[in-house]
Coordinates of C-alpha atoms in Angstrom, one line a residue:
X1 CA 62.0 -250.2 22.8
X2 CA 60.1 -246.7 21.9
X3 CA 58.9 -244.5 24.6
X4 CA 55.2 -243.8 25.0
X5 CA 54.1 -240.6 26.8
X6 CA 51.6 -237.8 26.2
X7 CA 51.8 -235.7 23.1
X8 CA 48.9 -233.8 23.6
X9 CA 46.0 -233.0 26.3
X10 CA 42.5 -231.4 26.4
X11 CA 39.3 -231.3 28.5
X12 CA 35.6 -230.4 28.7
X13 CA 33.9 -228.8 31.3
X14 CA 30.2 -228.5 31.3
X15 CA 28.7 -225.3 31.5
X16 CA 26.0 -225.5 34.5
X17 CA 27.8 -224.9 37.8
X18 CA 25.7 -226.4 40.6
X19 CA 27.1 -225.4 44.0
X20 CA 26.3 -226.6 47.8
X21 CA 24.7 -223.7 48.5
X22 CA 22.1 -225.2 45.4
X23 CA 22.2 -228.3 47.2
X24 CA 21.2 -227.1 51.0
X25 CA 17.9 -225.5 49.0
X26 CA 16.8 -229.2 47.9
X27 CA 18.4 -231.6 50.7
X28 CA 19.1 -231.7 54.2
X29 CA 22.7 -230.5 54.7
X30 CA 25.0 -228.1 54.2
X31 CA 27.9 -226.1 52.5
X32 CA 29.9 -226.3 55.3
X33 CA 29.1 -230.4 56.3
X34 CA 30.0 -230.9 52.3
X35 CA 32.9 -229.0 52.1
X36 CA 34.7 -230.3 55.3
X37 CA 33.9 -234.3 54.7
X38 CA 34.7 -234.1 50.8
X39 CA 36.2 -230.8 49.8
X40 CA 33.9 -229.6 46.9
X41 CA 32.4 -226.6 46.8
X42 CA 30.4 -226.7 43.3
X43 CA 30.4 -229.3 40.7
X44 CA 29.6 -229.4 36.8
X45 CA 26.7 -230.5 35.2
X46 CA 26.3 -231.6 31.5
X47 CA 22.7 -230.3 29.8
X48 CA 20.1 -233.1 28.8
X49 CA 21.1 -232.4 25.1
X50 CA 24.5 -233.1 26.0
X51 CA 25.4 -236.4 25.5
X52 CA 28.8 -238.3 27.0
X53 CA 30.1 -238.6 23.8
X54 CA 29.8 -235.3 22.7
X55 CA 31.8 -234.0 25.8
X56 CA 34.4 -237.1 24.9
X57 CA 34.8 -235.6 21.3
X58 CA 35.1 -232.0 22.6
X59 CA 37.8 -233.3 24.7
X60 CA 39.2 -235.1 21.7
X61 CA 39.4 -232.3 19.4
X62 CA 41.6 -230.0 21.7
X63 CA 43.9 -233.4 22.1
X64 CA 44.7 -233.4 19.0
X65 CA 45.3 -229.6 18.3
X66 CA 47.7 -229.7 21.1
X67 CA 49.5 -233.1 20.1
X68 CA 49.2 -231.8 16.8
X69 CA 47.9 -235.0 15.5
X70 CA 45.2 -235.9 12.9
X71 CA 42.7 -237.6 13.4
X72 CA 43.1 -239.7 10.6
X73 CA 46.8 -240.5 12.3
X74 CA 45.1 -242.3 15.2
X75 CA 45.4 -245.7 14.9
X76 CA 43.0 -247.0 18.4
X77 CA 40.6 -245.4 20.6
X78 CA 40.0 -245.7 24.1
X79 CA 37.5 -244.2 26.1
X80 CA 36.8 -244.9 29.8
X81 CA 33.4 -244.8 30.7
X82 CA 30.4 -246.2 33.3
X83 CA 28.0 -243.6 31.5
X84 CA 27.7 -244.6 28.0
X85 CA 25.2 -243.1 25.6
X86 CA 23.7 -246.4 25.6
X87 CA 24.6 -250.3 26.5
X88 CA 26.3 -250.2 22.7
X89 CA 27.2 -249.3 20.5
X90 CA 30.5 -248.2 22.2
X91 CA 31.1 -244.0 22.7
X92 CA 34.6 -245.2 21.4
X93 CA 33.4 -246.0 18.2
X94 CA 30.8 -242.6 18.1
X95 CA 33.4 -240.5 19.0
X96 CA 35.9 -242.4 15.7
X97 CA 33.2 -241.2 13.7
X98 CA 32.8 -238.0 14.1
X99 CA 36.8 -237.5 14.4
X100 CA 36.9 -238.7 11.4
X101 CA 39.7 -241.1 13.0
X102 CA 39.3 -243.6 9.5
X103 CA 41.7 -245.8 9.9
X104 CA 41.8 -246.7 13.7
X105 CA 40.0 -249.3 15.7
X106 CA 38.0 -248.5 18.9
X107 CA 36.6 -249.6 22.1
X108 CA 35.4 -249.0 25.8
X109 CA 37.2 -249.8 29.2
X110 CA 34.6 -249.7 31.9
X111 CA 37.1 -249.5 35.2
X112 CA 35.3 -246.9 36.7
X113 CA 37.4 -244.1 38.3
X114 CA 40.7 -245.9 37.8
X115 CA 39.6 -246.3 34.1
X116 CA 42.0 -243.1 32.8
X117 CA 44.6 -245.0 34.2
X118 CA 43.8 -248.6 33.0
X119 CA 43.5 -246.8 29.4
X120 CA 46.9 -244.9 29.7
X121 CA 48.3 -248.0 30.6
X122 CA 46.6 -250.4 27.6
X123 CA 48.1 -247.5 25.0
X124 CA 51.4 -247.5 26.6
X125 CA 52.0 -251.6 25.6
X126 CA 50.8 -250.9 21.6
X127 CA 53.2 -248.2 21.5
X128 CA 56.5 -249.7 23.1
X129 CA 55.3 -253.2 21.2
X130 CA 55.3 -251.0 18.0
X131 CA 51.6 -252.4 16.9
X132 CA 50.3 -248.3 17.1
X133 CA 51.9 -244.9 16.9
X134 CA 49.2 -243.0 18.0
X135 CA 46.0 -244.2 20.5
X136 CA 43.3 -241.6 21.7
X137 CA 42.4 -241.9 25.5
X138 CA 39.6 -240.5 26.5
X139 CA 38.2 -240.5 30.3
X140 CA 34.6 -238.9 30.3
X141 CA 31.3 -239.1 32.9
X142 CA 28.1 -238.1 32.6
X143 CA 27.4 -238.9 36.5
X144 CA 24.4 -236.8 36.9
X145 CA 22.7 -239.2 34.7
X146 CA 23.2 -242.5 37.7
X147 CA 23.2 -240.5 40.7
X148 CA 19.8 -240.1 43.2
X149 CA 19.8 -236.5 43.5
X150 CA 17.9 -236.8 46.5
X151 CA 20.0 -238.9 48.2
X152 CA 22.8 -236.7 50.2
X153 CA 25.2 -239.2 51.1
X154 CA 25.9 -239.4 46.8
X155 CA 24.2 -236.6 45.3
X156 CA 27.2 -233.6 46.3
X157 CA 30.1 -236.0 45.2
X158 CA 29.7 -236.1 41.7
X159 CA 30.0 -234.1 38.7
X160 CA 30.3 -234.3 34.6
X161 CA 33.0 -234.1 32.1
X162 CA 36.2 -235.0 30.2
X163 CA 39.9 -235.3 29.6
X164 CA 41.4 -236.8 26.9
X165 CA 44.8 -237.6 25.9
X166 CA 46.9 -238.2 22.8
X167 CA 49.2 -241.3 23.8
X168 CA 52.4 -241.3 20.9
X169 CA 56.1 -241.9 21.1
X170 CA 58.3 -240.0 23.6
X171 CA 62.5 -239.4 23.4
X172 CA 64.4 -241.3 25.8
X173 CA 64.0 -241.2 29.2
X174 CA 60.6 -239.2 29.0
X175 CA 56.6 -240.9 29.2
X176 CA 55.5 -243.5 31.3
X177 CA 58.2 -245.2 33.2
X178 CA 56.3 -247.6 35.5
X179 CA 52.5 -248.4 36.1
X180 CA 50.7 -250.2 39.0
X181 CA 47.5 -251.9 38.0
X182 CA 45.0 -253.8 40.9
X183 CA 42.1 -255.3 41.8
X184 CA 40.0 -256.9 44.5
X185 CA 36.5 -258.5 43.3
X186 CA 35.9 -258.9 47.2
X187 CA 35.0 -255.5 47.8
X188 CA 32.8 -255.1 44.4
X189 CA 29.4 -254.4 46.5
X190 CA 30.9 -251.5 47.7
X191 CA 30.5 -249.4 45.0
X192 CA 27.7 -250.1 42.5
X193 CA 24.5 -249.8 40.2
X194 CA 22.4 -253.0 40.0
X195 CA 19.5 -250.3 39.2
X196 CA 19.1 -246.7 37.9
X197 CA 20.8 -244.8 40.8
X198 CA 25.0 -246.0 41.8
X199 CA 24.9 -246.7 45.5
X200 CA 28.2 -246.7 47.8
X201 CA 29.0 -247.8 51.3
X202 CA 31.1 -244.2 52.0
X203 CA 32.8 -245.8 55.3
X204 CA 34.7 -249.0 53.4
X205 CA 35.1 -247.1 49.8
X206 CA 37.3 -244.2 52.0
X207 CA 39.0 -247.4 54.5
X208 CA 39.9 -249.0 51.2
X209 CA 41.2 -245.9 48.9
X210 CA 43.1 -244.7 51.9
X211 CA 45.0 -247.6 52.4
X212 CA 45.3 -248.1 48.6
X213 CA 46.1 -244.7 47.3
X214 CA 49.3 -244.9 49.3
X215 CA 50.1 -248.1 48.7
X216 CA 49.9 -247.9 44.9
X217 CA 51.9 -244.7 44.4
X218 CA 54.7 -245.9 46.6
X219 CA 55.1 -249.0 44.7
X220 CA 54.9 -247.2 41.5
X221 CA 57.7 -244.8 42.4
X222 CA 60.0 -248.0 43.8
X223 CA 59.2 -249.9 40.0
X224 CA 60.4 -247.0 38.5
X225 CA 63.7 -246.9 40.7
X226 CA 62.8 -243.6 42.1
X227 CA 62.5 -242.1 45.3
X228 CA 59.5 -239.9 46.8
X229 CA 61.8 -237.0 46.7
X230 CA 62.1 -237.4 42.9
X231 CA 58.4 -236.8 42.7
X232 CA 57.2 -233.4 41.8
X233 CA 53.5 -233.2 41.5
X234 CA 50.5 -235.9 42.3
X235 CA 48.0 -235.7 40.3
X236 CA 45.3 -238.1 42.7
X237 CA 41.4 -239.4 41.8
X238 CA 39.4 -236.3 42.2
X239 CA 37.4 -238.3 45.0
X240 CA 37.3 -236.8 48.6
X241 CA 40.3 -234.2 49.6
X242 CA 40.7 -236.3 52.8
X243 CA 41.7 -239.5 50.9
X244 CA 43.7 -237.4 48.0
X245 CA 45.8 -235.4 51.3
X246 CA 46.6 -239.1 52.6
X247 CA 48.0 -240.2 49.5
X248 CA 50.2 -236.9 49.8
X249 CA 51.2 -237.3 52.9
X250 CA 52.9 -241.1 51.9
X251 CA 54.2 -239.2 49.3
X252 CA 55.6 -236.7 51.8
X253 CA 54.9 -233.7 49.5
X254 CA 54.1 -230.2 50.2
X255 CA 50.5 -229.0 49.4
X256 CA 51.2 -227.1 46.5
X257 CA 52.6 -230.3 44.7
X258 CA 49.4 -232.0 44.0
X259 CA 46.1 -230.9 42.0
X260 CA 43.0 -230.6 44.1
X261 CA 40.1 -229.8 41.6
X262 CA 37.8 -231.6 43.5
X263 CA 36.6 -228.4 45.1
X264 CA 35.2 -226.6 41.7
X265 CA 34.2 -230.5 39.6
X266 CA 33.3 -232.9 41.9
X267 CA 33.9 -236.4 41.5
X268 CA 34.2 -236.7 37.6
X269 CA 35.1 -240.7 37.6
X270 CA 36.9 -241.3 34.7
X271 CA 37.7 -237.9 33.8
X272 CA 38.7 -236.8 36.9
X273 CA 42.9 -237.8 36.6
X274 CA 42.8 -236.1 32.8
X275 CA 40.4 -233.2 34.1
X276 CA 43.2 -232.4 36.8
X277 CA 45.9 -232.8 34.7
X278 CA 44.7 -230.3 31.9
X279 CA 44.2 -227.5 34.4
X280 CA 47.5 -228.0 36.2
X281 CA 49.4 -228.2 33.0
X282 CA 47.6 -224.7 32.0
X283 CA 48.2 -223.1 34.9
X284 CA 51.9 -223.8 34.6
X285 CA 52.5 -226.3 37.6
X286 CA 53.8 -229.1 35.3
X287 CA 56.8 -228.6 33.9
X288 CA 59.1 -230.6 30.8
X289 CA 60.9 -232.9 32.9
X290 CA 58.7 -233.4 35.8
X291 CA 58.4 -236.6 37.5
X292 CA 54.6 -236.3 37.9
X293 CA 52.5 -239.4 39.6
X294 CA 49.1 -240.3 38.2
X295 CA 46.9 -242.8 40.9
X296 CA 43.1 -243.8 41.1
X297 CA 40.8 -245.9 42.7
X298 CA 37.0 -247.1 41.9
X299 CA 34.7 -249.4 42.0
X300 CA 35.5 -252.7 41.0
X301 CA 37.2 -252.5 43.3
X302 CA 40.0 -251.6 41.1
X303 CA 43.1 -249.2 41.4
X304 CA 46.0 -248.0 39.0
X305 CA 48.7 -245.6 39.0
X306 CA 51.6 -244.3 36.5
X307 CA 54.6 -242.2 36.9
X308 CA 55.4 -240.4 33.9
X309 CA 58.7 -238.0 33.2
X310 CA 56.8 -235.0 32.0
X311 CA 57.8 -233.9 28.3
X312 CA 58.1 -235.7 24.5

């Protein structure tokens, strides 16, 4: 059976930086309330002539550079997403266009912040089944554009952008070696948007990812027949910094072994796994050969998580 992994890996980060300090001018709280219950200390915002697709196809673009794939090579395109351009046609399909991606088909996975994972996961089975080569993943927000700004209790978690991913096959032993996918309808009310604005009960969303963050990466590791000392770097949901250092501490792994951008982009949703990813794998911290665990949560409720051997 062929090996799917990562080939290739690029991001987009809007421009307008919007800190807490920005927020404690236009609602009642505070840089240090914010940073202490979440972690973030400034989040992105995409312009009103930004669109969600546009920041998917940025993110494409440097994908493919890096997996040094065409476009016209890509044979399906998935793009996680709760903040389409509009109820359809799909941003997977606006984002083939402007590729130029001719000859693959194309379409949308709404799993909110797990939905990175749930698309990682739907490429991986065309691969090893031989049906693709090559499938596009894209995980992109545009939050701003279904959150109350004037409500504090969601306004400072979340943020815009992108992460995309270039899903091809891998040599032996390298790629995705075991995935985790979940759900639990009962808990749907918790997170969501019945009318312009997402609402969120914050007390069971943080009981439930807690408990489920943990859960879900051990039981990854164990289907992969690894160990948690065969893990070196956690790349969590981009959530809270409370629930992402719980699902380290299962993991028993020092600080510096898992990505915490949550403090400079928010929560990004969809993007926020492939975000993280992108600037760890810059930097240097992910290395061929790496055991490196991928895990989400979101509303749904759903969860998902992948362990991947680092390399191609």
């Amino acid at each position: 059976m062929t090996n799917a992994g990562i080939l290739g890996m690029g991001s987009y980060i809007p421009e307008q930086i919007f800190t807490n300090a920005d927020f404690e001018k236009v609602l009642d709280t505070s840089d240090e309330w914010i940073r202490t219950r979440t972690g973030i200390e400034e989040r992105r915002f995409a312009g009103d002539d930004v669109k969600t697709s546009d920041m998917a196809y940025e993110s494409a673009v440097k994908a493919l550079d890096q997996a040094n794939v065409k476009a016209e090579e890509i044979d399906l395109i998935l793009v996680a997403t709760v903040t389409p351009d509009m109820s359809f046609p799909t941003v997977s399909t606006l984002v083939q266009k402007r590729l130029g991606a001719v000859n693959a088909s194309a379409m949308d996975i709404s799993a909110a912040c797990a939905g990175f994972i749930y698309g990682i996961v739907t490429a991986q089975q065309f691969i090893e089944n031989g049906a693709y080569k090559h499938v596009l993943v894209i995980g992109v927000e545009k939050l701003s554009t279904i959150t109350d700004m004037s409500d504090r209790n969601t306004a400072v978690l979340f943020g815009d952008g992108s992460g995309a991913a270039v899903v091809g096959p891998v040599s032996e032993g390298k790629g995705i070696l075991s995935f985790d996918l979940g759900s639990d309808g009962g808990g749907a009310m918790h997170i969501n948007k019945q009318g312009e604005f997402m609402e969120m009960n914050g007390r069971e969303v943080f009981k439930f990812a807690v408990r489920q963050m943990g859960e879900s990466s051990l039981k990854v590791i164990d289907k992969a027949g690894l160990t948690k000392e065969d893990v070196d770097y956690l790349i969590p949901h981009q959530a809270n910094i409370r629930i992402m250092e719980s699902a380290r501490e299962k993991l028993d792994l020092p600080v510096d072994k898992m990505s915490v951008t949550v403090k400079k982009y928010g929560n990004t949703s969809s993007a926020s796994i492939p975000m993280a990813l992108v600037d760890e794998l810059d930097e240097g911290k992910i290395k061929d050969g790496d055991v490196v665990v991928l895990v989400g949560f979101g509303a749904g409720l759903v969860w998902g998580a992948v362990v991947l051997r680092w390399g191609r």
